C-alpha cells in the first residue's frame, strides 16, 4: 500500500511540475502568442460572402507548418479544409499510441453593423483584458489556443518547434481538422469526413467553441441535440373570403390550431405515437453531473422575464429536461390579417413552422415519418408537411468515456477549478460527424467567456481564457498519452 501511494504521489508531483512549466512558458510567451493571433484576426475570412477565405486558409496552414505539422489544404465545393498531422505516420506509430483529432473553424460571421464596433472588426485591439475583433472567440482564437498548446508542449519537453525530432518526441499523434464553412452550416464537412475516414482515424476528438461557465469555472460539453425543422401548411380555400362565410366554409387557421392541439397538451408532452421510443435514457453518472450544475430558478425567471417554468422543469429538472428531453417547438404561426385595425376575413391558408430538437438516439427521418403518420391518423392527411433541410442527428459522448477524464483533468489543471460538466446542452450541432461517422468520443472544452458576443458587434476573447486554453490543450496531450 505504502509503495503504491508513494508511486501515486510522485506521479502527481511530476504532473504538477509539468503544469507549472507549461504555465511559466505561456506567461513568458503570451505576448508573442497574442501578436500571432492578432495577425490571424487581421485576415478577414467571411465564408458567407467569400471574403479572404483562400488567404486565411494559407495563413493557417503556414502557422501549422511552422510547428512541424504536416499540413495539406483540401479544396471542397466551396471553402477549403485545412488538415494537418504531427507525430509518426499512421503505419509507423508505436502500438498503443493514441491519436487526438482537434477540430475548429477559421471562417467568421460577417461583421455588420460596422458602426456598432468600438474598434474595427479586423483591427484587433486589447481593452480591459480582452482581445476585440471578429473571430477572436468564434473560432480563430479558440482554435489558435490548440496550436499554441502544441507549441508549449514541445517547448517544455525540450523539443524544438518545427524540427522533425520534435514531432518524434510527441507522446501522441495529433490531427487537425479546420474547416472554412461552419458559419454557413458546414455543408461540405460531412462529405469531406466520409471521404477521408482513414485519414481522420483517431481515438478522441476535441474542439473549443461556445463559452465556459458564467461563474468563471471551466466547462466540458459532451453532447448536442439534433434538429428537424418542418413546416405544416393547411389550405382550405382558393382565396381569402369575407368572414360572413365563416358559418359555412372551412377555416384554415382553425384547422391548423385544432391539429396542433392533438400534438401537445398542457403537460408539455408530445402525443405523437412513438415520439419518445428511441430516446436514450441518461446514465446515472450523467444524471449526477446534471444535478451538479449550478441552477437558480429565481434568476432564470428574472433573466427571461418569465412568470413560471413549465410543469416539472424547476430546480434540478431545469437542466435534466434541457439536456435529455426532445422539444416540439412552434417557431412561427402565420395566417390571415396581422396589420392595424380590423379586417373581417376568412383566411384561405395557414402555416406553422416547427423546430423539433432531437436527443440521442432519435433520427430526423424517423420523427418526420411519425409526424406524417400522426396527421393521417387524426384526419389531417391533406395538410402539407414541408421539410426544407435534412436536419441534424443528435450526439452524446457518455460521461463515463475515459477521454472525458483526460479533458476534465486538463481543464481542472488550467483553471485551478473543477469543470462544470454538461452531459448535453440544448444547442444543436454536427458533433455526430465525430461520434457517429468516425465513431470517436467528442468533447468540447470552451476557452471563451460567456460575454464573448460572438456573431455580434464587439466580439471578444478574454485573454485569461486564451492563456488557460493553451495550458489545457498542452495538458490534454500529456494526459492522453497516459490514458
Ligand atoms: Zn459562429
Coordinates of C-alpha atoms and ligand atoms in Angstrom, one line a residue, residues 105 109 138 182-183 209 454-455, ligand 1:
X105 CA -13.2 26.5 -38.0
X109 CA -19.5 35.7 -39.3
X138 CA -15.6 32.2 -32.7
X182 CA -19.0 26.4 -40.1
X183 CA -20.7 29.8 -40.2
X209 CA -16.2 26.6 -29.1
X454 CA -19.9 36.0 -31.0
X455 CA -21.9 36.8 -34.1
Ligands
LIG1 ZN1 -20.3 31.0 -35.0

